Coordinates of C-alpha atoms and ligand atoms in Angstrom, one line a residue:
Chain A
M1 CA 18.3 32.6 23.9
S2 CA 17.7 29.2 22.4
K3 CA 20.4 27.4 20.5
Y4 CA 18.0 25.8 18.1
V5 CA 15.1 28.1 17.1
I6 CA 15.3 31.8 16.3
E7 CA 12.2 33.8 15.6
N8 CA 12.6 37.3 14.4
Q9 CA 9.3 39.1 13.9
E10 CA 10.7 42.3 12.4
K11 CA 12.8 40.5 9.9
C12 CA 10.0 38.1 9.2
E13 CA 12.4 35.2 9.7
F14 CA 12.0 31.9 11.6
L15 CA 15.0 29.6 11.7
V16 CA 15.6 26.1 13.0
H17 CA 19.0 24.7 13.5
R18 CA 19.7 21.6 11.6
S19 CA 21.3 19.8 14.6
A20 CA 17.7 19.4 15.8
F21 CA 17.5 16.6 13.2
T22 CA 20.8 15.0 13.6
S23 CA 21.9 15.2 17.2
Q24 CA 21.8 12.1 19.4
E25 CA 21.9 14.4 22.4
I26 CA 18.7 16.1 21.3
L27 CA 17.0 12.8 20.6
E28 CA 17.7 11.7 24.2
K29 CA 16.3 15.0 25.5
E30 CA 13.2 14.5 23.4
R31 CA 12.8 11.0 24.8
E32 CA 12.9 12.4 28.3
E33 CA 11.0 15.7 27.9
I34 CA 8.6 15.0 25.1
F35 CA 8.0 11.2 24.7
S36 CA 7.8 10.8 28.5
K37 CA 5.7 13.8 29.4
C38 CA 3.3 14.6 26.5
W39 CA 0.1 12.9 25.6
L40 CA 0.8 10.2 23.0
F41 CA -1.8 8.6 20.7
I42 CA -2.0 4.8 21.3
G43 CA -5.0 3.9 19.2
H44 CA -8.7 4.1 18.5
E45 CA -11.1 2.4 20.9
T46 CA -12.7 0.5 18.0
E47 CA -9.4 -1.4 17.5
I48 CA -10.3 -3.6 20.5
P49 CA -14.1 -3.8 20.4
K50 CA -14.7 -7.1 22.2
K51 CA -13.9 -8.2 25.8
G52 CA -10.5 -9.8 25.8
D53 CA -9.3 -8.1 22.6
F54 CA -5.7 -6.8 22.7
K55 CA -3.1 -5.2 20.4
R56 CA 0.6 -5.0 21.0
K57 CA 1.8 -1.4 20.5
K58 CA 5.1 0.5 20.7
V59 CA 4.5 4.0 22.0
G60 CA 7.1 6.5 23.1
G61 CA 9.7 3.8 23.0
R62 CA 7.8 1.5 25.3
N63 CA 6.3 -1.9 24.7
L64 CA 2.7 -1.7 25.6
L65 CA -0.5 -3.8 25.5
F66 CA -3.7 -2.0 24.5
T67 CA -6.3 -4.3 26.1
R68 CA -10.0 -4.6 26.8
G69 CA -10.4 -6.7 29.9
S70 CA -13.1 -9.3 30.6
D71 CA -14.7 -6.4 32.6
D72 CA -15.0 -4.4 29.4
V73 CA -12.5 -1.8 30.7
I74 CA -9.8 -0.5 28.3
R75 CA -6.4 -0.5 29.9
V76 CA -2.8 -0.1 28.7
L77 CA -0.3 -2.5 30.3
Y78 CA 3.5 -2.4 30.1
N79 CA 4.3 -5.5 28.2
S80 CA 7.1 -6.6 30.4
C81 CA 6.9 -9.4 33.0
P82 CA 7.2 -8.2 36.6
H83 CA 9.2 -11.3 37.3
R84 CA 12.3 -10.9 35.2
G85 CA 11.2 -8.6 32.4
A86 CA 10.4 -10.7 29.3
L87 CA 7.8 -9.5 26.9
V88 CA 4.8 -11.2 28.2
C89 CA 2.8 -11.2 25.0
R90 CA 4.4 -11.9 21.6
E91 CA 1.3 -11.9 19.4
D92 CA 0.6 -8.6 17.6
E93 CA -3.1 -8.9 18.4
G94 CA -5.8 -11.3 19.5
N95 CA -8.4 -12.1 22.1
T96 CA -7.5 -13.8 25.4
R97 CA -8.5 -14.1 29.1
V98 CA -4.9 -14.6 30.2
F99 CA -1.5 -13.5 29.2
R100 CA 1.2 -16.1 29.9
C101 CA 4.8 -15.3 30.1
F102 CA 6.6 -18.3 28.6
Y103 CA 9.9 -17.9 30.5
H104 CA 8.8 -19.1 34.0
A105 CA 5.1 -19.4 33.1
W106 CA 3.7 -16.7 35.3
S107 CA 0.2 -15.9 34.0
F108 CA -1.9 -12.7 34.3
K109 CA -5.6 -12.0 33.8
N110 CA -6.3 -9.6 30.9
D111 CA -6.5 -6.8 33.4
G112 CA -2.9 -7.5 34.4
E113 CA -3.5 -9.3 37.7
L114 CA -1.1 -12.1 38.5
V115 CA -3.2 -15.3 38.7
G116 CA -0.7 -18.1 38.4
M117 CA 2.9 -19.0 39.1
P118 CA 4.5 -22.5 39.2
G119 CA 6.2 -23.5 42.4
K120 CA 4.0 -21.2 44.5
D121 CA 5.4 -22.8 47.7
G122 CA 8.7 -20.9 47.1
F123 CA 7.0 -17.5 47.5
A124 CA 5.6 -15.9 50.6
D125 CA 1.8 -16.2 51.1
D126 CA 1.4 -12.4 50.9
F127 CA 3.9 -12.1 48.0
N128 CA 1.6 -10.0 45.8
C129 CA -0.5 -8.3 48.5
D130 CA 0.3 -4.9 47.2
G131 CA -0.2 -5.8 43.6
A132 CA 3.5 -5.1 42.8
K133 CA 3.7 -8.4 40.8
N134 CA 0.8 -7.6 38.5
M135 CA 1.5 -6.3 35.1
K136 CA 1.9 -2.6 35.5
Q137 CA -0.6 -0.2 34.0
V138 CA 0.6 3.0 32.3
E139 CA 0.4 6.0 34.5
R140 CA -2.4 7.8 32.5
L141 CA -4.8 6.8 29.9
E142 CA -7.5 9.2 28.6
S143 CA -9.6 9.4 25.5
Y144 CA -11.2 12.1 23.4
R145 CA -13.9 11.1 20.9
G146 CA -12.6 7.6 20.6
L147 CA -9.0 8.5 20.2
M148 CA -7.0 7.1 23.1
F149 CA -3.8 8.7 24.5
V150 CA -1.3 7.6 27.1
N151 CA 0.9 9.7 29.3
F152 CA 3.9 8.4 31.3
D153 CA 3.8 11.4 33.6
E154 CA 1.5 11.2 36.6
N155 CA 1.4 15.0 36.8
A156 CA 0.4 15.8 33.3
V157 CA -2.5 18.1 32.6
S158 CA -5.7 16.3 31.5
L159 CA -5.9 15.2 27.8
E160 CA -8.8 17.7 27.2
E161 CA -6.8 20.6 28.5
Y162 CA -3.8 19.4 26.5
L163 CA -5.7 19.2 23.2
G164 CA -7.2 22.6 23.8
N165 CA -8.1 24.4 20.6
A166 CA -7.4 21.3 18.5
K167 CA -10.6 19.7 19.8
E168 CA -12.6 21.9 17.5
Y169 CA -10.9 20.2 14.5
I170 CA -11.0 16.7 15.9
D171 CA -14.7 17.2 16.3
L172 CA -15.1 18.0 12.6
V173 CA -13.6 14.6 11.9
A174 CA -15.4 12.7 14.7
D175 CA -18.8 14.1 13.7
Q176 CA -18.7 12.6 10.2
S177 CA -21.1 9.8 11.3
E178 CA -23.8 9.8 13.9
L179 CA -22.7 6.2 14.6
G180 CA -19.2 7.3 15.4
M181 CA -15.9 6.5 13.6
E182 CA -13.9 3.3 13.5
A183 CA -10.3 2.4 12.7
L184 CA -9.9 -0.2 10.0
N185 CA -7.8 -3.3 10.6
D186 CA -4.4 -3.7 9.2
P187 CA -2.7 -0.3 9.8
Q188 CA 0.2 0.4 7.5
E189 CA 3.5 0.1 9.2
Y190 CA 6.4 1.7 7.4
S191 CA 9.4 3.9 8.1
V192 CA 11.3 6.9 6.8
R193 CA 15.0 7.3 6.9
A194 CA 14.7 10.8 8.3
N195 CA 14.1 12.6 11.6
W196 CA 10.7 12.2 13.2
K197 CA 9.9 15.9 13.2
L198 CA 10.1 16.1 9.5
I199 CA 6.9 14.1 8.9
G200 CA 5.0 16.4 11.2
E201 CA 6.2 19.4 9.2
N202 CA 5.4 17.7 5.9
S203 CA 1.9 16.8 7.0
V204 CA 0.9 20.4 7.5
D205 CA 2.8 21.7 4.6
L206 CA 0.6 22.6 1.7
Y207 CA 3.4 24.6 0.0
H208 CA 4.9 21.3 -1.2
G209 CA 1.6 20.0 -2.6
M210 CA 2.1 20.9 -6.3
P211 CA 5.8 20.4 -6.8
T212 CA 6.0 17.2 -4.9
H213 CA 2.7 15.6 -5.9
K214 CA 2.4 16.8 -9.5
T215 CA 2.0 13.2 -10.8
Y216 CA -0.9 12.6 -8.4
F217 CA -2.6 15.8 -9.6
D218 CA -2.0 14.9 -13.2
I219 CA -4.0 11.7 -12.6
K220 CA -6.8 13.5 -10.7
M221 CA -7.1 16.1 -13.5
E222 CA -7.4 13.4 -16.0
Q223 CA -10.3 11.9 -14.0
D224 CA -12.0 15.2 -13.5
A225 CA -11.3 18.2 -15.7
N226 CA -12.9 20.6 -13.1
A227 CA -10.4 19.6 -10.5
K228 CA -8.1 22.3 -12.1
N229 CA -10.6 25.0 -11.1
V230 CA -10.4 24.2 -7.4
K231 CA -7.2 25.8 -6.1
L232 CA -5.6 24.4 -3.0
E233 CA -6.6 27.4 -0.9
G234 CA -7.3 28.0 2.8
I235 CA -5.9 29.0 6.1
G236 CA -3.1 27.8 8.4
K237 CA -3.4 28.1 12.2
D238 CA -1.4 27.8 15.3
L239 CA -3.7 26.0 17.8
G240 CA -1.5 26.5 20.8
N241 CA 0.4 23.8 22.8
G242 CA 2.3 23.0 19.6
H243 CA -0.8 21.8 17.7
A244 CA -1.7 23.2 14.3
V245 CA -4.0 22.9 11.4
M246 CA -4.5 23.8 7.8
E247 CA -8.0 23.9 6.4
Y248 CA -8.6 24.3 2.7
T249 CA -10.9 23.6 -0.3
S250 CA -10.8 20.2 -1.8
P251 CA -10.0 19.5 -5.4
W252 CA -10.7 15.8 -5.0
G253 CA -13.7 13.6 -3.9
R254 CA -14.2 13.2 -0.2
P255 CA -16.2 10.0 0.6
V256 CA -17.8 11.8 3.6
A257 CA -19.8 14.0 1.3
R258 CA -18.1 15.6 -1.7
W259 CA -18.8 13.9 -5.0
T260 CA -16.4 14.0 -8.0
P261 CA -17.1 13.1 -11.6
A262 CA -14.6 10.3 -11.2
W263 CA -17.4 8.5 -9.4
D264 CA -20.7 7.4 -10.9
E265 CA -24.2 8.9 -10.5
E266 CA -25.3 6.2 -8.0
D267 CA -22.4 7.3 -5.7
K268 CA -23.7 10.9 -6.1
K269 CA -27.0 9.9 -4.8
E270 CA -25.5 8.3 -1.7
I271 CA -23.1 11.2 -1.1
D272 CA -26.0 13.7 -1.4
E273 CA -27.9 11.6 1.3
I274 CA -24.9 11.7 3.6
K275 CA -24.6 15.4 3.1
Q276 CA -28.3 15.9 3.8
K277 CA -27.9 14.0 7.1
L278 CA -25.0 16.3 8.1
V279 CA -27.2 19.3 7.3
E280 CA -29.9 18.0 9.5
R281 CA -27.5 17.3 12.4
F282 CA -25.4 20.5 12.1
G283 CA -27.0 23.0 9.8
E284 CA -25.7 24.1 6.3
E285 CA -22.6 25.9 7.3
R286 CA -21.0 23.2 9.5
A287 CA -22.2 20.4 7.2
D288 CA -20.5 22.2 4.3
R289 CA -17.3 22.6 6.3
I290 CA -17.3 18.9 7.3
A291 CA -18.1 17.7 3.8
N292 CA -16.1 20.0 1.5
Y293 CA -13.0 21.1 3.4
N294 CA -9.8 19.3 3.9
R295 CA -8.1 19.4 7.3
N296 CA -4.5 18.4 8.1
I297 CA -4.2 18.4 11.9
L298 CA -1.0 18.1 13.8
I299 CA -1.3 17.2 17.4
F300 CA 2.0 17.8 19.3
P301 CA 4.2 15.9 19.3
N302 CA 3.6 13.1 16.9
L303 CA 0.0 12.5 15.8
V304 CA -1.2 13.7 12.4
I305 CA -4.9 13.5 11.4
N306 CA -5.3 14.0 7.7
D307 CA -8.9 14.4 6.8
I308 CA -8.3 14.8 3.1
M309 CA -9.4 12.3 0.4
A310 CA -9.7 9.7 3.2
I311 CA -8.8 10.0 6.9
T312 CA -5.5 8.8 8.2
L313 CA -4.3 8.8 11.8
R314 CA -0.5 8.7 11.7
T315 CA 2.0 8.4 14.5
Y316 CA 5.7 8.2 14.2
Y317 CA 8.6 7.6 16.6
P318 CA 12.3 8.1 16.3
V319 CA 14.5 5.0 16.5
E320 CA 17.6 7.1 15.7
P321 CA 17.9 10.8 14.8
G322 CA 17.7 9.8 11.2
Y323 CA 15.2 7.0 11.2
M324 CA 11.6 6.8 12.3
E325 CA 8.9 4.2 12.5
V326 CA 5.5 5.2 11.1
T327 CA 2.1 3.7 11.7
G328 CA -0.8 4.8 9.6
Y329 CA -4.4 4.0 10.4
S330 CA -7.5 4.5 8.3
L331 CA -10.4 6.1 10.1
A332 CA -13.9 5.7 8.6
P333 CA -17.5 6.3 9.6
V334 CA -19.3 3.4 11.2
G335 CA -22.2 2.3 9.1
E336 CA -20.7 3.4 5.8
S337 CA -22.0 1.4 2.8
E338 CA -19.6 -1.2 1.3
K339 CA -19.4 0.9 -1.9
S340 CA -18.5 4.1 -0.1
R341 CA -16.0 2.2 2.0
L342 CA -14.4 0.8 -1.1
M343 CA -14.1 4.4 -2.6
R344 CA -12.6 5.6 0.6
N345 CA -10.0 2.8 0.6
E346 CA -9.2 3.4 -3.1
N347 CA -8.7 7.1 -2.3
F348 CA -6.5 6.3 0.6
L349 CA -4.2 3.9 -1.0
E350 CA -3.9 6.0 -4.2
F351 CA -2.5 9.0 -2.3
L352 CA -1.7 8.1 1.3
G353 CA -0.3 4.6 1.4
P354 CA 3.3 3.5 0.9
G355 CA 2.2 2.0 -2.4
G356 CA 0.4 5.2 -3.5
F357 CA 1.1 7.9 -6.0
A358 CA 2.0 10.6 -3.4
S359 CA 3.2 9.5 0.0
P360 CA 6.3 7.7 -1.4
D361 CA 7.4 11.1 -2.9
D362 CA 7.0 12.7 0.6
N363 CA 9.1 9.9 2.0
E364 CA 11.8 10.6 -0.6
A365 CA 11.7 14.4 0.1
L366 CA 12.2 13.8 3.8
E367 CA 15.1 11.4 3.2
L368 CA 16.7 14.0 0.9
C369 CA 16.4 16.6 3.7
Q370 CA 18.1 14.3 6.1
E371 CA 20.9 13.6 3.7
G372 CA 21.3 17.3 3.3
Y373 CA 21.7 17.9 7.0
L374 CA 24.2 15.1 7.4
N375 CA 26.4 15.9 4.4
N376 CA 26.2 19.7 4.3
T377 CA 26.7 20.7 7.9
G378 CA 28.2 23.9 6.6
V379 CA 24.6 25.1 5.9
E380 CA 23.3 25.3 9.4
W381 CA 19.7 26.7 9.4
N382 CA 16.3 25.7 8.0
D383 CA 14.1 28.6 7.0
I384 CA 10.4 28.3 8.1
S385 CA 9.4 32.0 7.5
K386 CA 6.7 31.8 4.8
G387 CA 3.7 34.0 5.7
M388 CA 5.3 36.0 8.5
N389 CA 5.1 39.1 6.4
R390 CA 1.4 38.5 5.9
M391 CA 0.9 38.1 9.7
N392 CA 2.8 41.4 10.3
N393 CA 0.2 43.1 8.2
G394 CA -2.5 41.5 10.4
E395 CA -3.6 39.0 7.8
Q396 CA -4.5 35.3 8.5
P397 CA -1.7 33.0 7.3
H398 CA -2.5 30.9 4.3
A399 CA -2.6 27.1 4.3
T400 CA 0.4 27.3 2.0
D401 CA 2.3 29.3 4.6
E402 CA 4.4 27.9 7.3
E403 CA 2.7 29.2 10.5
Q404 CA 1.5 25.6 11.2
M405 CA 5.1 24.4 11.4
R406 CA 6.2 27.4 13.5
S407 CA 3.5 26.3 16.0
F408 CA 5.1 23.0 16.4
W409 CA 8.6 24.4 16.6
R410 CA 7.7 27.0 19.3
Q411 CA 6.4 24.3 21.6
W412 CA 9.3 22.0 20.8
N413 CA 11.7 24.8 21.6
K414 CA 9.9 25.7 24.8
I415 CA 10.4 22.1 26.0
I416 CA 13.9 21.4 24.7
S417 CA 15.4 24.8 25.6
K418 CA 13.8 24.8 29.1
D419 CA 17.0 24.3 31.1
V420 CA 19.0 26.7 28.8
K421 CA 16.4 29.3 29.8
E422 CA 16.6 28.3 33.5
K423 CA 20.3 28.6 33.5
E424 CA 20.1 32.1 31.8
E425 CA 17.6 33.2 34.4
A426 CA 19.7 32.0 37.2
L427 CA 22.6 34.1 35.9
V428 CA 20.5 37.3 35.8
Chain B
M1 CA -3.7 -25.2 -26.3
T2 CA -1.8 -26.1 -23.1
K3 CA 1.3 -24.1 -22.3
T4 CA 4.4 -25.9 -21.1
R5 CA 6.2 -25.1 -17.9
A6 CA 9.1 -23.7 -19.9
E7 CA 6.7 -21.3 -21.8
I8 CA 5.1 -20.1 -18.6
E9 CA 8.5 -19.6 -16.9
A10 CA 9.8 -17.7 -19.9
F11 CA 6.8 -15.4 -19.7
L12 CA 7.4 -14.6 -16.0
Y13 CA 11.1 -14.0 -16.7
H14 CA 10.2 -11.7 -19.5
E15 CA 7.8 -9.7 -17.2
N16 CA 10.6 -9.3 -14.7
E17 CA 13.1 -8.3 -17.3
L18 CA 10.7 -5.5 -18.5
L19 CA 10.4 -4.3 -14.9
D20 CA 14.2 -4.3 -14.3
E21 CA 14.7 -2.4 -17.5
W22 CA 12.0 0.1 -16.6
K23 CA 10.0 -0.8 -19.7
L24 CA 6.9 -0.1 -17.6
E25 CA 4.4 0.6 -20.4
E26 CA 5.3 -2.7 -22.0
W27 CA 4.8 -4.3 -18.6
A28 CA 1.3 -2.8 -18.4
A29 CA 0.5 -4.2 -21.9
L30 CA 1.0 -7.7 -20.6
F31 CA -2.3 -7.4 -18.8
T32 CA -5.7 -8.2 -20.3
D33 CA -8.2 -5.3 -20.7
T34 CA -9.7 -6.2 -17.3
G35 CA -6.5 -7.2 -15.6
S36 CA -5.6 -6.2 -12.1
Y37 CA -2.5 -5.9 -9.9
L38 CA -2.8 -6.2 -6.1
I39 CA -0.8 -6.1 -2.9
P40 CA -2.9 -6.9 0.1
P41 CA -2.2 -6.0 3.7
L42 CA 0.9 -7.7 5.1
K43 CA -0.7 -9.6 7.9
N44 CA -3.9 -10.3 6.0
P45 CA -3.2 -11.6 2.5
T46 CA -6.8 -12.8 2.0
A47 CA -8.3 -9.5 2.9
N48 CA -11.3 -8.0 1.1
P49 CA -10.4 -4.6 -0.4
A50 CA -13.8 -3.2 0.6
T51 CA -13.1 -3.7 4.2
S52 CA -9.3 -3.7 4.5
L53 CA -6.7 -1.3 3.3
F54 CA -4.5 -2.7 0.5
Y55 CA -1.1 -1.3 -0.5
V56 CA -2.0 -1.6 -4.1
H57 CA -5.4 -2.4 -5.6
D58 CA -5.0 -1.4 -9.3
D59 CA -7.6 -2.1 -12.0
R60 CA -6.3 -2.0 -15.6
K61 CA -6.5 1.8 -15.8
R62 CA -4.7 2.4 -12.6
L63 CA -1.9 0.0 -13.3
E64 CA -1.3 1.8 -16.5
D65 CA -1.4 5.1 -14.6
R66 CA 1.2 3.6 -12.2
A67 CA 3.4 2.6 -15.1
K68 CA 3.2 6.1 -16.7
R69 CA 3.7 7.9 -13.5
L70 CA 6.9 6.1 -12.6
L71 CA 8.3 7.1 -16.0
K72 CA 7.9 10.8 -15.2
K73 CA 10.7 12.9 -13.8
E74 CA 8.2 14.2 -11.2
A75 CA 7.8 10.7 -9.7
H76 CA 10.5 11.9 -7.4
V77 CA 10.8 8.7 -5.4
E78 CA 12.0 6.8 -8.4
Y79 CA 13.9 9.6 -10.1
P80 CA 16.6 8.9 -11.0
H81 CA 15.4 5.4 -11.3
S82 CA 16.6 2.9 -8.7
K83 CA 18.5 -0.1 -9.9
T84 CA 16.5 -3.2 -9.4
L85 CA 17.1 -6.9 -9.6
R86 CA 14.3 -9.4 -9.5
N87 CA 14.6 -13.2 -9.0
I88 CA 11.7 -15.6 -9.1
S89 CA 11.9 -19.2 -8.1
N90 CA 9.8 -22.2 -7.0
V91 CA 7.4 -21.8 -9.9
R92 CA 4.3 -23.9 -9.3
I93 CA 1.6 -24.4 -11.9
K94 CA -1.5 -24.8 -9.8
S95 CA -3.9 -25.5 -12.5
Q96 CA -4.4 -25.3 -16.3
E97 CA -7.9 -25.5 -17.7
D98 CA -9.2 -24.3 -21.0
N99 CA -7.3 -21.0 -21.5
K100 CA -6.8 -20.3 -17.8
I101 CA -3.6 -21.0 -15.9
V102 CA -3.0 -20.4 -12.2
V103 CA 0.7 -20.0 -11.3
R104 CA 2.5 -19.3 -8.0
C105 CA 6.1 -18.4 -7.5
N106 CA 8.4 -17.0 -4.9
F107 CA 10.2 -13.7 -5.5
T108 CA 13.0 -11.6 -4.2
T109 CA 13.3 -8.0 -5.5
Y110 CA 16.3 -5.9 -4.6
R111 CA 16.2 -2.1 -5.0
T112 CA 19.3 0.0 -4.7
K113 CA 19.3 3.8 -4.5
R114 CA 21.7 6.2 -3.0
D115 CA 23.8 3.4 -1.6
V116 CA 21.0 1.7 0.3
I117 CA 19.6 -1.8 -0.6
D118 CA 16.0 -2.7 0.1
T119 CA 14.9 -6.3 -0.2
F120 CA 11.3 -7.2 -0.9
I121 CA 10.4 -10.9 -0.5
G122 CA 7.2 -12.8 -1.0
V123 CA 4.9 -14.9 -3.1
Q124 CA 3.3 -13.9 -6.4
D125 CA 0.0 -15.5 -7.6
Y126 CA -0.8 -15.1 -11.2
H127 CA -4.0 -15.8 -13.1
L128 CA -2.9 -16.1 -16.7
I129 CA -5.1 -16.2 -19.8
V130 CA -4.1 -17.6 -23.2
E131 CA -5.3 -15.0 -25.8
N132 CA -4.5 -15.8 -29.5
D133 CA -1.8 -18.2 -28.3
A134 CA -0.1 -15.5 -26.2
L135 CA -0.1 -15.3 -22.4
K136 CA -1.7 -12.4 -20.7
I137 CA -2.1 -11.5 -17.0
Q138 CA -5.6 -11.4 -15.7
E139 CA -4.5 -10.9 -12.1
K140 CA -1.3 -10.5 -10.3
K141 CA -1.3 -10.6 -6.6
V142 CA 1.8 -10.0 -4.6
T143 CA 1.9 -11.2 -1.0
L144 CA 4.8 -9.8 0.8
Q145 CA 6.4 -12.0 3.4
L146 CA 7.5 -9.1 5.6
D147 CA 6.5 -8.1 9.2
S148 CA 6.2 -4.5 8.1
L149 CA 7.6 -2.1 5.5
R150 CA 10.5 -1.4 7.7
P151 CA 13.0 -0.3 6.7
H152 CA 11.8 -0.1 3.1
G153 CA 9.3 2.6 3.9
K154 CA 7.5 2.5 0.6
I155 CA 6.5 0.2 -2.3
S156 CA 7.5 2.7 -5.0
L157 CA 8.5 -0.1 -7.4
I158 CA 6.2 -2.4 -9.3
L159 CA 6.7 -5.7 -7.5
Ligands
FES1 S1 10.2 -13.5 33.2 FE1 8.1 -13.9 33.1 S2 7.8 -15.6 34.3 FE2 9.9 -15.2 34.6
FE2_2 FE1 3.0 15.5 0.6

């Protein structure tokens, strides 16, 4: 049996051991088994639209370059010089035909090929005949609907297979414009002094909505008295492979196509038109789902797609067991009018940003959990059981239940407790 | 009526004192009826809010909402209130014409909570208006001189 996760169906109890959030040993195992073997989100293809564009990224603890070569091919290169290891590129982003390592001035084409080295006469003529001195590409790079993922494991299953049932929900986001979606410039880079897994939990946790974000809802209710009548209601789902979603009715305006009295009549006209287009493309039912329902999607291990009052793509990586680095992108429909885009951005920063009226309170909640784990080791287990009783009665779990989190934890446990299981089986 | 450097500095010190003392509604009242308070993206201080995501882009109503929210017990991130200390320096009066004054200063804001200190540094640009001989803020733009919000993680304070 696992040391960290206990699921007891009859008792309707699901427990996670708090060492999962504090142990350095577990973090090292996560680096090896999760961040080196799962598909990890690196960015959206629209972040590097032109030949020669690049962005520097840190993914899974690696320094990477997300590039579009002069041949228009997107690649991901390890940002480490094949000579002696220096970071080749120090700019966060830009456009270039060559990357030049300043240490001994080796230079590389934007596809990674070594094209120049001073003092060439000191190297054999066939020095790079096998390409070993080029900048190395990551083992795997695949994309789904513009979202690009890397994998450092040659033998990983395909991205599509990995995403599995989550694709249905990514599609509901990606379908919001017939021209496709784009990531806005200037992602928000922040941190939380808490374990990385807590932000995944928090992102599919509707149970905390009211108590944690009351001040946000106070402001929304003041803007629109009817907001009160829309309860945060919907379903929670385990999507397999550790992915999960909650889908629920929206009490706030959604710039894709749900108007709110906080916006003016002119906006209503535009939003009606957007909705109409969705109906033409997908029919009433699917258009309604895209326009009026919120979706918080958790892609194992560390991508959150919140399609709520705006759309954020969030990734987060542990630096220490109690500290993570977060990057939040805003995703928006290509071709959106400037007015709609502005409403979307206002919606985003009001709730989702580090300067907003909600996310800072989430941040605080996670930091308080982390403090609790560190200082109160006498209390050993987290409880994540909400809704198990309903499921025992054959009911669909609610969005305010915790099945979404259990989905993550089951997969995490399968990976992290793998050799514990192997050892037990060997004993039998 | 031109304002002297001393008067302008005294006004900025007063604003900072209100914030350090958590007199946030009084702070909001320093703004004109159409005043605004902005924090643009870190790497793109001249960004357009319609195409780029700001950290803060408050019109007069929202900056008042911000002040009111932070005084509530349910603004968990600042309850109990952090201790803060704001220093401003290098005050430059960029222009003064009719009743409009443009001022720039550097700032350092320290926030301490639960034994952790966060330091915010940057430049503040003010558009001030003289209304009935009193100074009011038409626009306050805060440009953070940080690579990222790490380790701060949030801008829960008014900067
Ligand atoms: S380390 Fe890059 S050229 Fe030597
Ligand atoms: Fe939240």
